[in-house]
Coordinates of C-alpha atoms and ligand atoms in Angstrom, one line a residue:
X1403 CA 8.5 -24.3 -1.3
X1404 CA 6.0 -21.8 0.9
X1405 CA 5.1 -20.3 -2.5
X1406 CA 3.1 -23.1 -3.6
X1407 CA 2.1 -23.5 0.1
X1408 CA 0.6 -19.8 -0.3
X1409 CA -1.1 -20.4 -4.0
X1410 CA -2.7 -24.0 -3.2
X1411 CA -4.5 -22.0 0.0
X1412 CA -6.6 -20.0 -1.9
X1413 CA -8.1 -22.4 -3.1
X1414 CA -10.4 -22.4 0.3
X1415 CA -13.7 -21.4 -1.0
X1416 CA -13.8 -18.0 -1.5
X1417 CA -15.9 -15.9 -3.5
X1418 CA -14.0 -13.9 -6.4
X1419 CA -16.5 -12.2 -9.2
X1420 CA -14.7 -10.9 -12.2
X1421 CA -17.3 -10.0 -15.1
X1422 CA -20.2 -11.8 -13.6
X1423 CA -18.6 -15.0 -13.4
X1424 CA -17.5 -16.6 -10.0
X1425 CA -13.9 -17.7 -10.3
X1426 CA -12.8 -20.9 -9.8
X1427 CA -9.1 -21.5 -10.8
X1428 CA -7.4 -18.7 -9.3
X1429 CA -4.1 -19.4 -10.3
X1430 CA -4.7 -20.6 -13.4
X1431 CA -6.9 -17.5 -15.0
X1432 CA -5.4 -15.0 -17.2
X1433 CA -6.1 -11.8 -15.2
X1434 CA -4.3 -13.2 -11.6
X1435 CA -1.6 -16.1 -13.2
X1436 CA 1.0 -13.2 -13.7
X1437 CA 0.6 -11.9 -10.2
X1438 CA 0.0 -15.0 -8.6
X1439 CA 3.3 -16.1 -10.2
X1440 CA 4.8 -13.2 -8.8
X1441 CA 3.8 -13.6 -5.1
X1442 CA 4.9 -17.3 -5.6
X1443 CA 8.6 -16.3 -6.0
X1444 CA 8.4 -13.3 -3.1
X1445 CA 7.2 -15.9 -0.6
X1446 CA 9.8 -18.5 -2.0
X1447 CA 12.3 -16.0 -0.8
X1448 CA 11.9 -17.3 2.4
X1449 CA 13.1 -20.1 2.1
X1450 CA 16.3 -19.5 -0.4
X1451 CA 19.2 -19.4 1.9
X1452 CA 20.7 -17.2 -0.3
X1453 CA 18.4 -14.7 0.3
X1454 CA 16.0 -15.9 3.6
X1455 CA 17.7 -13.3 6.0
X1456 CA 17.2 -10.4 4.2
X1457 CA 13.4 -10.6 3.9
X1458 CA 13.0 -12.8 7.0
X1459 CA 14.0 -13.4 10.8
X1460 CA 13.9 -16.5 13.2
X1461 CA 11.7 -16.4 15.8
X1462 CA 13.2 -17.3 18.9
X1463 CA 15.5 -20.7 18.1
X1464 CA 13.3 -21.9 15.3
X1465 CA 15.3 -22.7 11.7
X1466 CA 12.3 -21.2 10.0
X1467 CA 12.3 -17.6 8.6
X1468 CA 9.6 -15.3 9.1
X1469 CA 8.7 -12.2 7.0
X1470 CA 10.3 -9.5 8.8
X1471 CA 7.1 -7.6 8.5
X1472 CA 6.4 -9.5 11.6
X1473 CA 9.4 -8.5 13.4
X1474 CA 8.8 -6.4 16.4
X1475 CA 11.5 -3.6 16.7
X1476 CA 13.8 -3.2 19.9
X1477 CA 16.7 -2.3 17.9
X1478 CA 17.9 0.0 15.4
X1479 CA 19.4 -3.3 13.6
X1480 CA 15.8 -5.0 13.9
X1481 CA 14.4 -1.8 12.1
X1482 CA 17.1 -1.8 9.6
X1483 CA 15.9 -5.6 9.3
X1484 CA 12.5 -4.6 8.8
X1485 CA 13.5 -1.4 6.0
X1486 CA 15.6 -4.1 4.2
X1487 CA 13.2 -7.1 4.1
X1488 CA 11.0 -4.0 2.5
X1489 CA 13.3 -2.5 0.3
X1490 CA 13.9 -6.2 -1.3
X1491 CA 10.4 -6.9 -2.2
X1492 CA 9.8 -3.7 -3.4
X1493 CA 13.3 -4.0 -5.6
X1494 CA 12.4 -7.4 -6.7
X1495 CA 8.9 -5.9 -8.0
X1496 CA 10.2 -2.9 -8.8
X1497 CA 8.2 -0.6 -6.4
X1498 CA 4.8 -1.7 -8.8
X1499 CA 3.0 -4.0 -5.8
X1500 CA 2.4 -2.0 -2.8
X1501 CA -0.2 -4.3 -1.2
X1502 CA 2.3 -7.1 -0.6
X1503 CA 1.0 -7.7 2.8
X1504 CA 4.0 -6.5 4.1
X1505 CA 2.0 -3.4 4.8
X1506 CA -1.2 -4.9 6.6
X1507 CA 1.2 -7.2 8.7
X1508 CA 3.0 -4.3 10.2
X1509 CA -0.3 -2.9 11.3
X1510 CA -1.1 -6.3 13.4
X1511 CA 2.2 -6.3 14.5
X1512 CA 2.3 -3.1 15.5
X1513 CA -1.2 -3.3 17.6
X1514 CA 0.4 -6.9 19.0
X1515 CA 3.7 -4.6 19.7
X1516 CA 2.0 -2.0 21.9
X1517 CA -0.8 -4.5 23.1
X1518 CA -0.2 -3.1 27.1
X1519 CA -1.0 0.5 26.0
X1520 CA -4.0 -0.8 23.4
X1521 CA -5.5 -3.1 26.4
X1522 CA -7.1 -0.1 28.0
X1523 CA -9.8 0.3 25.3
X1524 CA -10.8 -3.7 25.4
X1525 CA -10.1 -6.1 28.6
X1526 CA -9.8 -9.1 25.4
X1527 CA -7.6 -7.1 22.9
X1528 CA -4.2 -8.4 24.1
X1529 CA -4.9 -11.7 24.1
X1530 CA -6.2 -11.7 20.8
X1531 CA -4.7 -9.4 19.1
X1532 CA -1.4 -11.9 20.5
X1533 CA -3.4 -14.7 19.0
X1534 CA -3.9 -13.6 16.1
X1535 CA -0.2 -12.6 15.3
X1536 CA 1.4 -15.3 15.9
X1537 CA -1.2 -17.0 14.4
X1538 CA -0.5 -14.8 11.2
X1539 CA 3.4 -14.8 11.8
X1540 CA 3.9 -18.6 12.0
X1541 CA 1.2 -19.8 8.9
X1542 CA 2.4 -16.8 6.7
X1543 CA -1.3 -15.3 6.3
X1544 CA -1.7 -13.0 3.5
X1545 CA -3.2 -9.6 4.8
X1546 CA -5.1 -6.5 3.0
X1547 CA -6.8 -3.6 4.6
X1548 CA -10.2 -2.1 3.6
X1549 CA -10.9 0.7 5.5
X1550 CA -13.4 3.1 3.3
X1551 CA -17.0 3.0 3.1
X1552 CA -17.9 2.9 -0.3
X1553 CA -18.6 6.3 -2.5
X1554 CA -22.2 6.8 -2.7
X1555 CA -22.9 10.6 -1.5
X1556 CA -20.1 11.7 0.4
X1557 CA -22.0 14.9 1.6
X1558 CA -24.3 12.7 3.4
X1559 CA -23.6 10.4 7.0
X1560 CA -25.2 8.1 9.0
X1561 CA -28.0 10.2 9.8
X1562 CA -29.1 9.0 6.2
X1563 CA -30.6 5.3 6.3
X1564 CA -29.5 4.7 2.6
X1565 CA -25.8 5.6 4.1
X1566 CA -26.3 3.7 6.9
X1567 CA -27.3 0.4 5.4
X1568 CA -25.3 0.2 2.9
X1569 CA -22.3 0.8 5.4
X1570 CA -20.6 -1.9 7.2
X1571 CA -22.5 -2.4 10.0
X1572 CA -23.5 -5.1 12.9
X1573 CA -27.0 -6.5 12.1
X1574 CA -27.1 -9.0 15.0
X1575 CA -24.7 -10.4 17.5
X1576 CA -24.7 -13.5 19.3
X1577 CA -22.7 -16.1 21.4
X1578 CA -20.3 -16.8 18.4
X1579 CA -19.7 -13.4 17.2
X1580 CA -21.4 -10.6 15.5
X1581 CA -23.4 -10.5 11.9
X1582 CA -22.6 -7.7 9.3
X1583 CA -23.5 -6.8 6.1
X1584 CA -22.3 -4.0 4.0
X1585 CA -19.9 -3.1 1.7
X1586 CA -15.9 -1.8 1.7
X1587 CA -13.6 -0.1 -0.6
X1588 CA -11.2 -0.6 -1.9
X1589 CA -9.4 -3.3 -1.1
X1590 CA -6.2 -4.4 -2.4
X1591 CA -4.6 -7.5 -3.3
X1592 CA -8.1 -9.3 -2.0
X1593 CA -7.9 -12.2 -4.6
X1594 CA -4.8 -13.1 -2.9
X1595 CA -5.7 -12.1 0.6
X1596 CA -6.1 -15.1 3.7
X1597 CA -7.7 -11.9 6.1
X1598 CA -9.3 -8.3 5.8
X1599 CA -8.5 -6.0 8.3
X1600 CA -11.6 -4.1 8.2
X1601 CA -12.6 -1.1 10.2
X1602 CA -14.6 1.9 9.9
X1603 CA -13.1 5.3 8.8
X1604 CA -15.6 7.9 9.3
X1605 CA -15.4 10.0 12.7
X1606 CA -18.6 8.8 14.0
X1607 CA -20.9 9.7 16.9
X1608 CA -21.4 7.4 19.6
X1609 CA -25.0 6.6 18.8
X1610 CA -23.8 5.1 15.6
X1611 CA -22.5 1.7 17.8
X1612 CA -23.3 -0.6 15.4
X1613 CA -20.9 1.4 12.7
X1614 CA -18.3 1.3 14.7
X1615 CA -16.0 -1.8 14.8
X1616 CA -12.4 -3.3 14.2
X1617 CA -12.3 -6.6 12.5
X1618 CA -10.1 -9.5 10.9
X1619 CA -12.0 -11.5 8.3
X1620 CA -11.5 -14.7 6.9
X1621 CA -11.4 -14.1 3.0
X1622 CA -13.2 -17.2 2.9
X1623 CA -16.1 -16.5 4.9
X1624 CA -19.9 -17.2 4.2
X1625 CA -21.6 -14.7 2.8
X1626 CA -18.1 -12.3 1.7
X1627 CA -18.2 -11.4 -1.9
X1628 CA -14.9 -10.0 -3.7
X1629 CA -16.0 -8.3 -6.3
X1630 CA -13.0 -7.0 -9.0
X1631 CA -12.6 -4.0 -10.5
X1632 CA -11.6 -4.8 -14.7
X1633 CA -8.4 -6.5 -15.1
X1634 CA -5.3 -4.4 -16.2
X1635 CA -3.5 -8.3 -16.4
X1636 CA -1.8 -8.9 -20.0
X1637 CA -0.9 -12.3 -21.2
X1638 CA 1.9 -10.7 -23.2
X1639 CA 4.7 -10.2 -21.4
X1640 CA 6.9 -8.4 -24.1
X1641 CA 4.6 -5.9 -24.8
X1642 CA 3.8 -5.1 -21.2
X1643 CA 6.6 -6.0 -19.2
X1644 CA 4.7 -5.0 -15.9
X1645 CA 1.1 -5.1 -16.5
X1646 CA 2.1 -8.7 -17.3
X1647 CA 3.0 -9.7 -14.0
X1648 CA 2.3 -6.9 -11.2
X1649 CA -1.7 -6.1 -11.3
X1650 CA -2.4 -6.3 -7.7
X1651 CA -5.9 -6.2 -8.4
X1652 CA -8.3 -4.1 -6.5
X1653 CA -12.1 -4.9 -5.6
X1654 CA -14.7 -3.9 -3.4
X1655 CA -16.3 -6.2 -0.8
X1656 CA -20.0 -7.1 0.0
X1657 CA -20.9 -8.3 2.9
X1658 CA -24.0 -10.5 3.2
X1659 CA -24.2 -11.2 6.4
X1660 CA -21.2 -12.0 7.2
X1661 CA -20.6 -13.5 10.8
X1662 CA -17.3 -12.4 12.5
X1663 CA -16.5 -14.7 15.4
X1664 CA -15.9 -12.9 18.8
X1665 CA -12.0 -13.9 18.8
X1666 CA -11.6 -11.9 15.4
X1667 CA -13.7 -8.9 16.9
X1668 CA -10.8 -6.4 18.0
X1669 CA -13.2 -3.8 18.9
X1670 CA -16.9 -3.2 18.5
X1671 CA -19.5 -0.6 19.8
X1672 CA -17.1 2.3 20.7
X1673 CA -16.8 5.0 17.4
X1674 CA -13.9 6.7 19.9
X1675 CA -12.1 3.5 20.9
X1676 CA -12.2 2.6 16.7
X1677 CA -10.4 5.7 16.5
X1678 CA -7.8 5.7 18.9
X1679 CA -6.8 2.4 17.5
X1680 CA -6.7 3.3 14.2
X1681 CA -4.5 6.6 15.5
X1682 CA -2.0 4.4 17.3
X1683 CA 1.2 5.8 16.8
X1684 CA 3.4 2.2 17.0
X1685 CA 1.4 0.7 14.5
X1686 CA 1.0 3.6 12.2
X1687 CA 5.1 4.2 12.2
X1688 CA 5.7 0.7 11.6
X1689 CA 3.2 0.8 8.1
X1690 CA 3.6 3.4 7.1
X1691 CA 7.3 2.7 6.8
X1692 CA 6.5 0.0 4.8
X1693 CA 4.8 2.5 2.3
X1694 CA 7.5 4.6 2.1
X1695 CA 10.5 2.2 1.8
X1696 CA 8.8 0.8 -1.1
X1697 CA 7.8 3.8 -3.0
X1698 CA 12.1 4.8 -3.3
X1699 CA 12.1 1.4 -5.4
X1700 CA 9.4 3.2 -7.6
X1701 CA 10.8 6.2 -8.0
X1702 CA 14.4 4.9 -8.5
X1703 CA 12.5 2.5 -11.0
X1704 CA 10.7 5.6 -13.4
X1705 CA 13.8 7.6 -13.5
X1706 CA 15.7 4.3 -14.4
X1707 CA 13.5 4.1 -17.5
X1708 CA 13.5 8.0 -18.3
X1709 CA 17.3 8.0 -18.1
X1710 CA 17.5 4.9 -20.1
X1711 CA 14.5 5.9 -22.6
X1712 CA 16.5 9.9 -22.6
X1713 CA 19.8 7.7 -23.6
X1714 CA 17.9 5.5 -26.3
X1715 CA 16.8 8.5 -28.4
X1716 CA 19.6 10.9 -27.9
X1717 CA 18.0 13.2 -25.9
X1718 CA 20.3 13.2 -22.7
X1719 CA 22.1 16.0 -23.5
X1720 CA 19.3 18.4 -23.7
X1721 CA 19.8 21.0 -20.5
X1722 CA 16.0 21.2 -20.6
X1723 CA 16.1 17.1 -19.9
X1724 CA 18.6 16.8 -17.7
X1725 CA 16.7 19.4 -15.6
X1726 CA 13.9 17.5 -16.1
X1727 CA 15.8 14.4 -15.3
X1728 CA 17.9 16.0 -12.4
X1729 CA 13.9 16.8 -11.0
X1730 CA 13.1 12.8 -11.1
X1731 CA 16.6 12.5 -9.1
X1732 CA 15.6 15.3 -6.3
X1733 CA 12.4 13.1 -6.2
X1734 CA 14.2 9.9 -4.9
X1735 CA 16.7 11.6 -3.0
X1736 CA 14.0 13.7 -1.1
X1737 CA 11.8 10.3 -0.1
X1738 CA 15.2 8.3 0.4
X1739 CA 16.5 11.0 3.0
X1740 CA 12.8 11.3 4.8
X1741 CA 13.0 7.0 5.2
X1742 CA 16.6 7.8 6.9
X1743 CA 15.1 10.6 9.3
X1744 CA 12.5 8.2 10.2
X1745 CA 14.6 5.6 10.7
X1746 CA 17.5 7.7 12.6
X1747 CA 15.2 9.7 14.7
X1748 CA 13.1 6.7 15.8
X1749 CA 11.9 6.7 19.7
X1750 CA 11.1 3.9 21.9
X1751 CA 7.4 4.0 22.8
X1752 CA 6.1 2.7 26.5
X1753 CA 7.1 -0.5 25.6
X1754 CA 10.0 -0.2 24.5
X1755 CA 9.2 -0.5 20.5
X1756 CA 11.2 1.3 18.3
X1757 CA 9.3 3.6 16.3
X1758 CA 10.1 5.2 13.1
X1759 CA 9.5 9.3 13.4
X1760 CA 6.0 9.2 12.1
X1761 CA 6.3 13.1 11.0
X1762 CA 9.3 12.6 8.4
X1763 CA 6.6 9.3 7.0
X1764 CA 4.0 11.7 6.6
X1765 CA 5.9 14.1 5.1
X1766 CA 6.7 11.3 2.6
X1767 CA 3.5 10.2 2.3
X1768 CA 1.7 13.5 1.9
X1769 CA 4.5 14.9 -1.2
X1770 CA 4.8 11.4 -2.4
X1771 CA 1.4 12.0 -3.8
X1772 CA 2.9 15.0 -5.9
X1773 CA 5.8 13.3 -7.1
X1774 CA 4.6 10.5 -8.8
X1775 CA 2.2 12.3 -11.5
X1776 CA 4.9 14.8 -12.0
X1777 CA 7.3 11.6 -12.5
X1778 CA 5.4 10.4 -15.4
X1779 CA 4.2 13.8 -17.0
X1780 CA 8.7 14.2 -16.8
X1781 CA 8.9 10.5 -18.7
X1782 CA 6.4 11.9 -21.3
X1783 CA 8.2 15.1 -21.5
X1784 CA 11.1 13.2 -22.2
X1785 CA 9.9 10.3 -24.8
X1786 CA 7.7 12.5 -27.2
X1787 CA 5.6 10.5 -29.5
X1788 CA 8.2 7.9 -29.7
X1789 CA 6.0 6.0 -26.8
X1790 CA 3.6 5.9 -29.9
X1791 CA 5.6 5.2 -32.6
X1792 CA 6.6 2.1 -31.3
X1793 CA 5.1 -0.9 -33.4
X1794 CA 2.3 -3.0 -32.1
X1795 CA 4.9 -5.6 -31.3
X1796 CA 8.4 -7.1 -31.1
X1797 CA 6.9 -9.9 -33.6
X1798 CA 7.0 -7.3 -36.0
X1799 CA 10.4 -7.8 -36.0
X1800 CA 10.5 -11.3 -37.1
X1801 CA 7.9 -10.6 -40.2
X1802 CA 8.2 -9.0 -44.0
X1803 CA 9.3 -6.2 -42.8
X1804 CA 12.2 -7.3 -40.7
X1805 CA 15.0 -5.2 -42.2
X1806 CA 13.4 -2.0 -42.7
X1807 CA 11.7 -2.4 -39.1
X1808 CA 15.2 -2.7 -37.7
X1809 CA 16.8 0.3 -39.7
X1810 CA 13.7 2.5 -39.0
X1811 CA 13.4 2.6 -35.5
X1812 CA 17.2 2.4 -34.5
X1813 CA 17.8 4.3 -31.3
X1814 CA 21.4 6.1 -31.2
X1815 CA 22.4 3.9 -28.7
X1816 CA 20.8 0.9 -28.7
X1817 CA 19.5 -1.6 -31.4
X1818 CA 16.1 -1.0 -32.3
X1819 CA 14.7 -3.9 -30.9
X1820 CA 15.9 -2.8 -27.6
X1821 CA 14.2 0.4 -27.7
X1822 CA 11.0 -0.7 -29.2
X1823 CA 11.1 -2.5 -25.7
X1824 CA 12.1 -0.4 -23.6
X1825 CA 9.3 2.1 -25.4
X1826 CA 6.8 -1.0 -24.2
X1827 CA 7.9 -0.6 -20.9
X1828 CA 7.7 3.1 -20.3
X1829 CA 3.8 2.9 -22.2
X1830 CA 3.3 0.4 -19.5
X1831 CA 3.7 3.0 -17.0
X1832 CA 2.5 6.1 -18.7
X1833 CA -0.3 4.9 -21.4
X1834 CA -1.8 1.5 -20.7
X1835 CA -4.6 0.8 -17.7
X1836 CA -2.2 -0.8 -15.4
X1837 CA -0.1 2.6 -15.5
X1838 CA -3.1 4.9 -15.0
X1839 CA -4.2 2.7 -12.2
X1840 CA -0.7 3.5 -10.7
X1841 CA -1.1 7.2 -10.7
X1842 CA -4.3 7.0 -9.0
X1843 CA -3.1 5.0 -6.4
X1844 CA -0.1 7.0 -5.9
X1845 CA -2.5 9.9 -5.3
X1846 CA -4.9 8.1 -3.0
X1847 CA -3.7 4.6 -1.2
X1848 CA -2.5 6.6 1.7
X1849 CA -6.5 8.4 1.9
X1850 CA -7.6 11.5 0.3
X1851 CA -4.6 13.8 -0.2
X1852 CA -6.4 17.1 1.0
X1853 CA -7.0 15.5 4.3
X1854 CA -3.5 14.5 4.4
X1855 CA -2.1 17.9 4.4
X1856 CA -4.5 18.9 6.8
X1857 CA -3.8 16.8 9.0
X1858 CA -0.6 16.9 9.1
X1859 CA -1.3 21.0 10.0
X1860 CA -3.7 20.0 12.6
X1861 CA -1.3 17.6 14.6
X1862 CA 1.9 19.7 14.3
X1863 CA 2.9 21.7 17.6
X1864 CA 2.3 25.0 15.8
X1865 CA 3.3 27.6 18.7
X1866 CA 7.0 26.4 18.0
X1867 CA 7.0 28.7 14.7
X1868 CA 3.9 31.0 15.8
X1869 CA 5.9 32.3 19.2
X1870 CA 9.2 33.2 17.4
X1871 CA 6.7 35.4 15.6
X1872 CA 5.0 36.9 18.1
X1873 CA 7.8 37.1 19.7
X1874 CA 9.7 39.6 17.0
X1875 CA 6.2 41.7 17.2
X1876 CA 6.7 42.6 20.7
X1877 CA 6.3 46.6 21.5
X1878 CA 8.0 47.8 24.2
X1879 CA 7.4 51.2 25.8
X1880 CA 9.6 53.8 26.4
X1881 CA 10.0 53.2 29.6
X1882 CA 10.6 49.2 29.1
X1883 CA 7.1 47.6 29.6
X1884 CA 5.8 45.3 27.1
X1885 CA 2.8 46.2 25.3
X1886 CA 1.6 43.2 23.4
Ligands
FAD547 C1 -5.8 2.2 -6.6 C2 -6.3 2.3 -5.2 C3 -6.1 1.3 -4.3 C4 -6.5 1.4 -3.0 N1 -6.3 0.4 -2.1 C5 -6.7 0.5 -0.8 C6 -6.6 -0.6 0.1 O1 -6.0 -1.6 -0.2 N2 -7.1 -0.5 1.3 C7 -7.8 0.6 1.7 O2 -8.3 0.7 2.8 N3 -8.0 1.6 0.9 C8 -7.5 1.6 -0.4 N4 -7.6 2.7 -1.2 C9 -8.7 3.6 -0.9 C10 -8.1 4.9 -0.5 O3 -7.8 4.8 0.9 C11 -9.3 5.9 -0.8 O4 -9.4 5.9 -2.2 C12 -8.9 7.2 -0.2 O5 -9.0 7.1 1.2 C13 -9.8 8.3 -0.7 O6 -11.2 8.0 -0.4 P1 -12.2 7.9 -1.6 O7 -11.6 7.2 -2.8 O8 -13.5 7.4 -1.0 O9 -12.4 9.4 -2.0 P2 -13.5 10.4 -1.5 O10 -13.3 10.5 0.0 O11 -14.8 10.0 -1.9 O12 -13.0 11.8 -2.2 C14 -13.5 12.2 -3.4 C15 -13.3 13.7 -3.5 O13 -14.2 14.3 -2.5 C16 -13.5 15.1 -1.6 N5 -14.1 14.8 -0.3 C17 -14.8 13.8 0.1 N6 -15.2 13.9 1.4 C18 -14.7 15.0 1.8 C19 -14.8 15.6 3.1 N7 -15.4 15.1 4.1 N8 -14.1 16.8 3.3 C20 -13.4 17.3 2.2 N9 -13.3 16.8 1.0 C21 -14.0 15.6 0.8 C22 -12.0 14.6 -1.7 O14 -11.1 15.6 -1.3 C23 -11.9 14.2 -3.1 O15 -11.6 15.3 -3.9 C24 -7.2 2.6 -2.5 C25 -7.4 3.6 -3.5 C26 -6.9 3.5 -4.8 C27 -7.2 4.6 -5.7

């Protein structure tokens, strides 16, 4: 099965650093087995008949199935395909792994998708950028991005050597590629990663030429470090249901003279080109679409456990917590409605592509990061200290105190067993690292939410509100002239 495929290929040499140590038996250590596990059975899906053609497509007349991340869509049928080959995964993982790949493999398809368009800012990007794709498509290559230069003093820029050398930069080229060193955050998912897509992120000036670059790395290459953050992993899978199996793992990556060969250089040299890559629409839609398919499994996810955890205690018929419950539902209707407008009101681009509205994703993306802190501060509202009073474990069950354990913390629905685990689950979400880590990311995967907003004020065509305005202010003199 392509699962096992997928696990044995990381064992290709790469450097992983958790806690000073340089790991060695990826799937076998206790902070990536859970995960690892997990990614087994999502890639597996592949090749389950029962399942294979809702994740996957066939390309051209080939039996095999692709991940539909990959597919290219003409249709509205192929980007239904793509939403539901999303939707599953997310579903199957309940909306708690967003780094999946799924996300950086639209990116290169999108970039392969509008190729013609992209070819003007490199006379080489189509062909590799084609290379590469079906390179990724057909050997199921494992993709993260890491596009932020790492936090040192954000009030400084390039003009700064300490800024500028410890940013990703080209420290020599030569006939097989270019040499950088550096570092990048934060990258998701690396452990597990075949290829970084690397690029820089700040808007930089045109003297900074060797800052400014597109890449695809190897995750095995010389000289690349992967360097973890703690784990949030837990061996104990009935206490915590989902840090158990779902930590993604972030890290930061060194690079110590790292050499990029010239066929995985996209672009290099051009701050302005970087960027208008980076902007392009096609492969921006088709991501980001990604991002916000999979965060309706989330949300649908957190208000299935405060329903369920409202229910457990009694509580459901409180009007204050079935506002607070109706809230979580507005929550998931509002995202699941914006995925619809983008699918529904998706344009072809030049090439034909069909495009997800990119506005209705932002949208999504930008309140997104409001909803999901205000998701768990409802499930605390709506749990108390029972989150707390939950014993250290279901063994407890099983010991001296058997009996009185399951008199004591009875729910009024449900045996007390079941809601000392479904307790479990919500701390895993609300209380335990795993679940903080969540909230953060929620607030920051999709860049820093400030800048969000604002840009989403900056690019929006604002004389189509601002002229009915000026409009209604118009004076007109007596004698019919307009004055303003
Ligand atoms: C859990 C998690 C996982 C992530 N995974 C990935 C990943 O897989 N790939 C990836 O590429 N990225 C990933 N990110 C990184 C994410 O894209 C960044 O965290 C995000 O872009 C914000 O940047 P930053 O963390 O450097 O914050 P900063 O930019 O350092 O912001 C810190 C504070 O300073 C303010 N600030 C900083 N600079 C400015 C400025 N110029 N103008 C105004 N305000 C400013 C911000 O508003 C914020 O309040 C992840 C982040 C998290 C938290």
């Amino acid at each position: 099965m392509r699962g096992d495929t997928f696990v044995r290929s990381l064992d290709d040499g790469r450097k992983i650093w958790l806690e000073g140590t340089q790991i060695t038996n990826l799937p076998e250590h206790p902070a990536f087995k859970g995960t690892l596990d997990t990614i087994r059975q999502l890639f597996n899906m592949l090749d389950d008949p029962s399942v294979q053609q809702i994740v996957g497509y066939q390309v051209g007349q080939s039996d095999r199935y692709s991940h539909s991340s990959f597919l290219v869509p003409y249709t509205g049928e192929q980007l239904a395909q793509r939403s539901r080959s999303f939707a599953r995964w997310s579903q199957e993982t309940h909306g708690m792994m967003s780094r999946l790949s799924d996300y950086a493999r639209s990116i290169v398809t999108g970039w392969y998708a509008a190729r013609e368009e992209l070819g003007t800012l490199d006379p080489h990007f189509a062909d590799k950028i084609t290379r590469y794709y079906e390179e990724a498509r057909d050997q199921d290559r494992f993709l993260t991005t890491a596009i932020i230069d790492p936090q040192i003093d954000r009030s400084k820029n390039l003009d700064d050597a300490r800024i500028a050398d410890r940013f990703l930069h080209v420290v020599r080229e030569n006939s097989e590629g270019i040499v950088v060193s550096g570092a990048k955050m934060i990258a998701t998912g690396a452990p597990y990663t075949h290829d970084f897509i690397i690029s820089s992120f700040l808007k930089f000036d045109a003297s900074n030429r060797n800052h400014a670059h597109v890449l695809i790395v190897p995750a095995n290459s010389p000289g690349l470090h992967i360097v973890c953050r703690e784990t949030f992993a837990s061996a104990n899978e009935r206490n915590h249901p989902l840090s158990s199996k779902y930590d993604e793992m972030d890290a930061v990556l060194f690079f110590d003279e790292v050499l990029v060969p010239w066929e995985r250089v996209l672009l290099y040299g051009d701050a302005q080109k970087v960027l208008t890559l980076r902007g392009n629409r096609t492969a921006n839609a088709l991501a980001f679409h990604q991002n916000i398919v999979r965060y309706v499994a989330k949300l649908e996810f957190v208000t299935g456990v405060a329903f369920a955890v409202a229910e457990s205690i009694g509580a459901q018929g409180f009007l204050h917590v079935q506002e607070k419950l109706g809230e979580l539902l507005t929550q998931v209707e509002v995202i699941k409605a914006l995925v619809i407008a983008s699918e529904t009101q998706a344009k072809p681009d030049a090439s034909g592509v069909l495009v997800p509205e990119l506005s209705y994703i932002d949208t999504a993306r930008n309140i997104g990061t409001k909803f999901y802190p205000r998701a768990l501060e409802i499930l605390q509202q709506v749990g108390g200290g029972g989150f707390v009073q939950a014993p250290s474990g279901v063994e407890d069950f099983y010991g001296p105190l058997s009996e009185l354990m399951h008199k004591y913390f009875e729910g009024a629905s449900v045996s007390a067993e079941k809601k000392v685990q479904l307790f479990k689950l919500a701390w895993d979400l609300i209380g335990s690292p795993l679940g903080a880590r969540h909230e953060l990311y929620e607030r920051f995967y999709a860049g820093d939410p400030v800048r969000g907003y604002a840009n989403q004020y900056a690019a929006f065509e604002k004389e189509r509100l601002t002229d009915p305005i000026w409009d209604l202010l118009k004076r007109t003199s007596k004698e019919g002239k307009t004055l303003v």
